[in-house]
Amino acid sequence: MPAYFAYALAIRPGVALAAAIAALAYLTRHIPGMATFSPMILAIVIGMLVHNLVGTPSVARPGIAFSLRHLLRLAIVLLGFQLTLAEVADLGAKGMLVVAGTLIATFAFTVAAGRMLGVDRKLSELIAAGTSICGASAIVATNSVTEAHDEDVAYAIACVTLFGSIAMFGYPLLSRLLHLNSAAYGLWSGASIHEIAQVVAASFQGGQRAGEIGTVAKLARVMLLAPVVVALSLKVRLSAIRASTKSVRPPLPWFAFGFIALVGVNSALAMPATAKNVIATLTTFLLSTALAAMGLETDLSRLRARGFRPAMLGALAFLFIATFSLILIKLME
């Protein structure tokens, strides 16, 4: 017990600092024009500014490590309460084929393109996850397996924020030009735009039905986060086994199984809307706290050292997911 209390005291300053930055991110969204950005993205930006302009106090280090590991994994598990199997079923077989096919193709394309461009494999996988699945939350979940540098995580989040924002403003302008009805436009938005907030902002501009379909399609992509993370973990474990029998094998991401379990619970039990809203808010706040902690460890000079190629990879991934998903939707009309 004394050791437990000592640990609790040690992590308190860092957790408090990261949580304060997350709270500030929520407040920042009330500034005109900032509501389109999720608190997760704002939290990592504010954390980076604090670290690079003021510096992260050494007393906060244990709490930052705790936030990056334990709070992050708890938040990913709680994401399961935002989805039910019935919602996924509402998309139908064609809708799920578009979502799953686009995700797999985009992830594979991005990793392959990263190899051709000479981008580090771990950074390529983070950009692939953020583009193909669900933005910042997918990046930090994937990084729990890939264990890339914090600067790589920040770079990947910057990519999905930039190109997701371009999609958010550009898709509504393209819907008429591409002759998309409300259902097709909603599915296109949900299957290819990066962040959930960006999907909601873009899809509802096509009408209520488009917004509902876009949101469900995006949540279906979130559900596929768990199998992708598990597959990456198995890949890393197999690589470690081949490299050396003495290598430490990365643990299986049990939080991904926890996510799946809560999707099942949420599907089987009718939870009150108020409880769901509270859990959703808590989940986003925990993710924001984890990303604030990540920002507090991100050095901008190292971020700049990554160069232009990862940004080019992010752009190629964005163009691929937008084009590939649109082609699938057109073929199935």
Short mmCIF file of C-alpha atoms in Angstrom, two decimals:
data_model
loop_
_atom_site.label_atom_id
_atom_site.label_comp_id
_atom_site.label_asym_id
_atom_site.label_seq_id
_atom_site.Cartn_x
_atom_site.Cartn_y
_atom_site.Cartn_z
CA MET A 1 0.00 0.00 0.00
CA PRO A 2 2.75 2.55 0.74
CA ALA A 3 4.23 1.84 -2.71
CA TYR A 4 0.79 2.30 -4.28
CA PHE A 5 0.27 5.67 -2.58
CA ALA A 6 3.77 6.75 -3.53
CA TYR A 7 3.01 5.93 -7.18
CA ALA A 8 -0.32 7.76 -7.00
CA LEU A 9 1.45 10.85 -5.64
CA ALA A 10 4.13 10.60 -8.33
CA ILE A 11 1.70 10.52 -11.26
CA ARG A 12 -0.63 13.21 -9.91
CA PRO A 13 1.21 16.31 -11.27
CA GLY A 14 1.55 14.92 -14.81
CA VAL A 15 -2.02 13.66 -15.01
CA ALA A 16 -3.30 16.97 -13.64
CA LEU A 17 -1.27 18.93 -16.21
CA ALA A 18 -2.47 16.78 -19.12
CA ALA A 19 -6.08 16.95 -17.90
CA ALA A 20 -5.85 20.74 -17.56
CA ILE A 21 -4.65 20.99 -21.16
CA ALA A 22 -7.51 18.72 -22.26
CA ALA A 23 -9.97 21.00 -20.45
CA LEU A 24 -8.40 24.01 -22.17
CA ALA A 25 -8.87 22.23 -25.51
CA TYR A 26 -12.60 21.95 -24.79
CA LEU A 27 -12.76 25.66 -23.97
CA THR A 28 -10.83 26.51 -27.14
CA ARG A 29 -13.58 24.92 -29.22
CA HIS A 30 -15.90 27.77 -28.15
CA ILE A 31 -13.75 30.23 -30.10
CA PRO A 32 -15.45 31.00 -33.46
CA GLY A 33 -14.13 28.71 -36.18
CA MET A 34 -12.51 26.24 -33.77
CA ALA A 35 -15.52 23.98 -33.22
CA THR A 36 -14.67 22.00 -36.36
CA PHE A 37 -11.55 20.64 -34.63
CA SER A 38 -11.91 17.83 -32.14
CA PRO A 39 -10.65 18.41 -28.57
CA MET A 40 -8.15 15.60 -29.16
CA ILE A 41 -6.42 17.51 -31.94
CA LEU A 42 -6.49 20.77 -30.00
CA ALA A 43 -5.10 19.02 -26.91
CA ILE A 44 -2.00 17.71 -28.67
CA VAL A 45 -1.38 21.12 -30.27
CA ILE A 46 -1.64 22.92 -26.92
CA GLY A 47 0.57 20.29 -25.29
CA MET A 48 3.20 20.78 -27.98
CA LEU A 49 3.10 24.55 -27.52
CA VAL A 50 3.57 24.18 -23.76
CA HIS A 51 6.49 21.78 -24.18
CA ASN A 52 8.29 23.81 -26.86
CA LEU A 53 7.66 27.30 -25.46
CA VAL A 54 7.77 26.73 -21.70
CA GLY A 55 9.06 23.21 -21.20
CA THR A 56 7.59 20.14 -19.51
CA PRO A 57 8.48 19.98 -15.79
CA SER A 58 10.36 16.84 -14.77
CA VAL A 59 7.90 16.24 -11.93
CA ALA A 60 5.20 15.65 -14.56
CA ARG A 61 7.02 12.82 -16.34
CA PRO A 62 5.51 9.86 -14.39
CA GLY A 63 1.97 11.17 -14.86
CA ILE A 64 2.56 11.78 -18.55
CA ALA A 65 3.74 8.18 -18.98
CA PHE A 66 0.66 6.98 -17.05
CA SER A 67 -1.65 9.02 -19.28
CA LEU A 68 -0.03 7.75 -22.48
CA ARG A 69 -0.33 4.13 -21.43
CA HIS A 70 -3.20 3.48 -19.04
CA LEU A 71 -5.62 6.37 -19.66
CA LEU A 72 -5.25 5.91 -23.40
CA ARG A 73 -6.07 2.20 -23.29
CA LEU A 74 -9.03 2.79 -20.99
CA ALA A 75 -10.39 5.36 -23.45
CA ILE A 76 -10.05 2.97 -26.39
CA VAL A 77 -11.97 0.30 -24.48
CA LEU A 78 -14.73 2.81 -23.69
CA LEU A 79 -15.06 3.63 -27.40
CA GLY A 80 -16.96 0.35 -27.60
CA PHE A 81 -19.96 2.02 -25.96
CA GLN A 82 -20.35 4.30 -29.00
CA LEU A 83 -21.29 1.49 -31.36
CA THR A 84 -23.80 -1.34 -31.62
CA LEU A 85 -23.92 -4.26 -34.03
CA ALA A 86 -27.41 -3.13 -35.08
CA GLU A 87 -26.00 0.22 -36.26
CA VAL A 88 -23.43 -1.58 -38.36
CA ALA A 89 -26.12 -3.87 -39.78
CA ASP A 90 -28.11 -0.80 -40.86
CA LEU A 91 -25.42 -0.09 -43.46
CA GLY A 92 -26.26 -3.31 -45.24
CA ALA A 93 -23.87 -5.67 -47.01
CA LYS A 94 -22.95 -3.18 -49.74
CA GLY A 95 -22.25 -0.41 -47.26
CA MET A 96 -20.03 -2.64 -45.12
CA LEU A 97 -18.23 -3.83 -48.25
CA VAL A 98 -17.45 -0.22 -49.17
CA VAL A 99 -16.25 0.58 -45.66
CA ALA A 100 -14.16 -2.57 -45.14
CA GLY A 101 -12.82 -2.68 -48.70
CA THR A 102 -11.80 0.96 -48.58
CA LEU A 103 -10.11 0.55 -45.20
CA ILE A 104 -8.05 -2.48 -46.25
CA ALA A 105 -7.08 -1.03 -49.62
CA THR A 106 -6.12 2.35 -48.15
CA PHE A 107 -4.03 0.83 -45.36
CA ALA A 108 -2.17 -1.43 -47.81
CA PHE A 109 -1.68 1.38 -50.34
CA THR A 110 -0.36 3.81 -47.72
CA VAL A 111 2.17 1.36 -46.29
CA ALA A 112 3.36 0.43 -49.80
CA ALA A 113 3.57 4.08 -50.87
CA GLY A 114 5.49 4.91 -47.70
CA ARG A 115 8.01 2.22 -48.54
CA MET A 116 8.45 3.66 -52.04
CA LEU A 117 8.85 7.21 -50.69
CA GLY A 118 11.37 6.11 -48.07
CA VAL A 119 9.14 6.99 -45.11
CA ASP A 120 9.85 5.10 -41.88
CA ARG A 121 7.64 2.02 -41.61
CA LYS A 122 6.20 2.94 -38.21
CA LEU A 123 5.27 6.43 -39.36
CA SER A 124 3.72 5.00 -42.54
CA GLU A 125 1.58 2.65 -40.45
CA LEU A 126 0.40 5.53 -38.26
CA ILE A 127 -0.59 7.62 -41.29
CA ALA A 128 -2.26 4.54 -42.79
CA ALA A 129 -4.28 3.92 -39.62
CA GLY A 130 -5.29 7.56 -39.20
CA THR A 131 -6.41 7.86 -42.82
CA SER A 132 -8.12 4.51 -43.23
CA ILE A 133 -9.79 4.09 -39.82
CA CYS A 134 -10.62 7.01 -37.53
CA GLY A 135 -8.04 9.77 -37.35
CA ALA A 136 -6.23 10.62 -34.13
CA SER A 137 -7.77 7.86 -32.00
CA ALA A 138 -6.68 5.22 -34.53
CA ILE A 139 -3.17 6.68 -34.61
CA VAL A 140 -2.69 6.53 -30.85
CA ALA A 141 -4.24 3.04 -30.67
CA THR A 142 -1.95 1.80 -33.43
CA ASN A 143 1.05 3.37 -31.75
CA SER A 144 0.43 1.26 -28.66
CA VAL A 145 1.58 -1.63 -30.86
CA THR A 146 4.07 0.01 -33.26
CA GLU A 147 5.68 2.10 -30.47
CA ALA A 148 6.85 4.89 -32.78
CA HIS A 149 8.37 8.15 -31.53
CA ASP A 150 6.02 10.81 -30.18
CA GLU A 151 7.10 13.07 -33.04
CA ASP A 152 5.88 10.45 -35.52
CA VAL A 153 2.51 10.37 -33.76
CA ALA A 154 2.29 14.17 -33.86
CA TYR A 155 3.24 14.21 -37.55
CA ALA A 156 0.61 11.58 -38.40
CA ILE A 157 -2.07 13.49 -36.49
CA ALA A 158 -1.08 16.69 -38.30
CA CYS A 159 -1.54 14.89 -41.63
CA VAL A 160 -5.00 13.51 -40.85
CA THR A 161 -6.08 16.87 -39.41
CA LEU A 162 -4.97 18.78 -42.51
CA PHE A 163 -6.37 16.46 -45.15
CA GLY A 164 -9.48 15.61 -43.12
CA SER A 165 -10.22 19.34 -42.89
CA ILE A 166 -9.76 19.70 -46.65
CA ALA A 167 -12.24 16.85 -47.16
CA MET A 168 -14.68 18.36 -44.68
CA PHE A 169 -14.93 21.58 -46.69
CA GLY A 170 -14.44 20.05 -50.15
CA TYR A 171 -16.88 17.11 -50.11
CA PRO A 172 -20.07 19.21 -49.90
CA LEU A 173 -18.90 21.18 -52.94
CA LEU A 174 -18.24 17.99 -54.90
CA SER A 175 -21.48 16.13 -54.13
CA ARG A 176 -23.53 17.78 -56.89
CA LEU A 177 -20.67 17.71 -59.37
CA LEU A 178 -20.35 13.96 -58.84
CA HIS A 179 -24.16 13.45 -58.98
CA LEU A 180 -24.36 11.75 -55.59
CA ASN A 181 -27.72 11.24 -53.89
CA SER A 182 -27.99 11.71 -50.14
CA ALA A 183 -27.33 8.04 -49.33
CA ALA A 184 -24.29 7.78 -51.60
CA TYR A 185 -22.88 11.08 -50.36
CA GLY A 186 -23.30 10.06 -46.72
CA LEU A 187 -21.62 6.71 -47.34
CA TRP A 188 -18.75 8.40 -49.21
CA SER A 189 -18.21 10.85 -46.35
CA GLY A 190 -18.33 8.17 -43.66
CA ALA A 191 -16.11 5.75 -45.55
CA SER A 192 -13.32 8.20 -46.40
CA ILE A 193 -13.13 11.32 -44.19
CA HIS A 194 -10.65 11.00 -41.33
CA GLU A 195 -12.11 12.23 -38.00
CA ILE A 196 -15.61 11.57 -36.65
CA ALA A 197 -16.21 15.29 -36.10
CA GLN A 198 -15.16 16.00 -39.69
CA VAL A 199 -17.54 13.32 -40.99
CA VAL A 200 -20.46 14.75 -39.05
CA ALA A 201 -19.71 18.29 -40.22
CA ALA A 202 -19.44 17.25 -43.88
CA SER A 203 -22.14 14.59 -44.16
CA PHE A 204 -24.99 16.56 -42.58
CA GLN A 205 -24.50 19.26 -45.21
CA GLY A 206 -26.01 16.72 -47.60
CA GLY A 207 -29.17 16.46 -45.50
CA GLN A 208 -30.42 14.50 -42.49
CA ARG A 209 -30.29 11.09 -44.20
CA ALA A 210 -26.79 11.72 -45.53
CA GLY A 211 -25.66 12.74 -42.04
CA GLU A 212 -27.10 9.63 -40.41
CA ILE A 213 -25.58 7.26 -43.00
CA GLY A 214 -22.23 9.07 -42.81
CA THR A 215 -22.11 8.80 -39.02
CA VAL A 216 -22.98 5.08 -39.00
CA ALA A 217 -20.42 4.36 -41.76
CA LYS A 218 -17.78 6.17 -39.73
CA LEU A 219 -18.66 4.21 -36.58
CA ALA A 220 -18.35 1.00 -38.60
CA ARG A 221 -14.79 2.05 -39.45
CA VAL A 222 -14.18 2.63 -35.74
CA MET A 223 -15.32 -0.94 -35.03
CA LEU A 224 -12.68 -2.23 -37.45
CA LEU A 225 -9.98 -0.52 -35.35
CA ALA A 226 -9.78 -3.53 -33.02
CA PRO A 227 -9.02 -6.21 -35.64
CA VAL A 228 -6.47 -3.94 -37.34
CA VAL A 229 -4.62 -3.32 -34.06
CA VAL A 230 -4.68 -7.03 -33.21
CA ALA A 231 -3.37 -7.92 -36.69
CA LEU A 232 -0.53 -5.40 -36.36
CA SER A 233 0.32 -6.78 -32.93
CA LEU A 234 0.52 -10.33 -34.29
CA LYS A 235 2.72 -9.09 -37.12
CA VAL A 236 5.11 -7.44 -34.64
CA ARG A 237 5.18 -10.58 -32.50
CA LEU A 238 5.99 -12.79 -35.50
CA SER A 239 8.74 -10.40 -36.60
CA ALA A 240 10.23 -10.51 -33.10
CA ILE A 241 10.17 -14.31 -33.12
CA ARG A 242 11.91 -14.45 -36.50
CA ALA A 243 14.53 -11.89 -35.46
CA SER A 244 15.56 -13.70 -32.30
CA THR A 245 14.04 -16.21 -29.94
CA LYS A 246 15.38 -14.08 -27.10
CA SER A 247 13.55 -10.94 -28.19
CA VAL A 248 10.86 -9.60 -25.94
CA ARG A 249 7.56 -10.22 -27.68
CA PRO A 250 5.13 -7.30 -27.64
CA PRO A 251 2.04 -8.14 -25.59
CA LEU A 252 -1.28 -8.67 -27.31
CA PRO A 253 -3.41 -5.50 -27.20
CA TRP A 254 -5.99 -6.71 -24.68
CA PHE A 255 -7.62 -3.29 -24.74
CA ALA A 256 -8.73 -4.09 -28.32
CA PHE A 257 -10.57 -7.16 -27.04
CA GLY A 258 -12.06 -4.97 -24.31
CA PHE A 259 -13.33 -2.63 -27.03
CA ILE A 260 -15.01 -5.55 -28.84
CA ALA A 261 -16.53 -6.79 -25.57
CA LEU A 262 -18.11 -3.41 -24.84
CA VAL A 263 -19.54 -3.25 -28.37
CA GLY A 264 -21.23 -6.56 -27.52
CA VAL A 265 -22.47 -5.24 -24.16
CA ASN A 266 -23.78 -2.07 -25.79
CA SER A 267 -25.56 -4.19 -28.42
CA ALA A 268 -27.18 -6.52 -25.87
CA LEU A 269 -28.20 -4.00 -23.22
CA ALA A 270 -30.35 -0.91 -23.71
CA MET A 271 -28.39 1.84 -21.98
CA PRO A 272 -30.07 5.16 -21.15
CA ALA A 273 -29.18 7.97 -23.54
CA THR A 274 -27.91 10.07 -20.64
CA ALA A 275 -25.46 7.36 -19.59
CA LYS A 276 -24.22 6.97 -23.16
CA ASN A 277 -23.63 10.72 -23.44
CA VAL A 278 -21.67 10.76 -20.18
CA ILE A 279 -19.51 7.83 -21.30
CA ALA A 280 -18.93 9.41 -24.72
CA THR A 281 -17.84 12.67 -23.09
CA LEU A 282 -15.56 10.83 -20.66
CA THR A 283 -14.03 8.81 -23.51
CA THR A 284 -13.21 11.91 -25.55
CA PHE A 285 -11.79 13.65 -22.47
CA LEU A 286 -9.54 10.68 -21.67
CA LEU A 287 -8.32 10.55 -25.27
CA SER A 288 -7.70 14.30 -25.17
CA THR A 289 -5.75 13.92 -21.91
CA ALA A 290 -3.59 11.19 -23.46
CA LEU A 291 -2.91 13.31 -26.52
CA ALA A 292 -2.11 16.33 -24.35
CA ALA A 293 0.47 14.14 -22.60
CA MET A 294 1.86 13.16 -25.97
CA GLY A 295 2.14 16.82 -26.94
CA LEU A 296 4.04 17.48 -23.72
CA GLU A 297 6.72 15.07 -24.97
CA THR A 298 6.86 16.21 -28.61
CA ASP A 299 9.85 18.25 -29.75
CA LEU A 300 9.04 20.44 -32.78
CA SER A 301 12.64 20.40 -33.98
CA ARG A 302 12.46 16.62 -34.28
CA LEU A 303 9.09 16.94 -35.98
CA ARG A 304 10.60 19.23 -38.63
CA ALA A 305 13.43 16.74 -39.11
CA ARG A 306 10.92 14.21 -40.50
CA GLY A 307 10.86 16.28 -43.69
CA PHE A 308 8.29 16.61 -46.47
CA ARG A 309 7.92 12.98 -47.56
CA PRO A 310 5.52 11.91 -44.78
CA ALA A 311 3.27 14.87 -45.67
CA MET A 312 3.34 13.74 -49.29
CA LEU A 313 2.38 10.27 -48.10
CA GLY A 314 -0.56 11.74 -46.16
CA ALA A 315 -1.71 13.55 -49.30
CA LEU A 316 -1.47 10.41 -51.43
CA ALA A 317 -3.38 8.40 -48.81
CA PHE A 318 -6.11 11.06 -48.72
CA LEU A 319 -6.49 11.11 -52.51
CA PHE A 320 -6.54 7.30 -52.61
CA ILE A 321 -9.22 6.82 -49.96
CA ALA A 322 -11.44 9.51 -51.50
CA THR A 323 -11.11 8.07 -55.02
CA PHE A 324 -11.25 4.37 -54.15
CA SER A 325 -14.34 4.68 -51.93
CA LEU A 326 -16.12 6.79 -54.55
CA ILE A 327 -15.42 4.21 -57.27
CA LEU A 328 -16.79 1.40 -55.07
CA ILE A 329 -19.96 3.42 -54.34
CA LYS A 330 -20.48 4.21 -58.03
CA LEU A 331 -20.00 0.56 -59.01
CA MET A 332 -22.65 -0.54 -56.49
CA GLU A 333 -25.31 1.98 -57.47
#
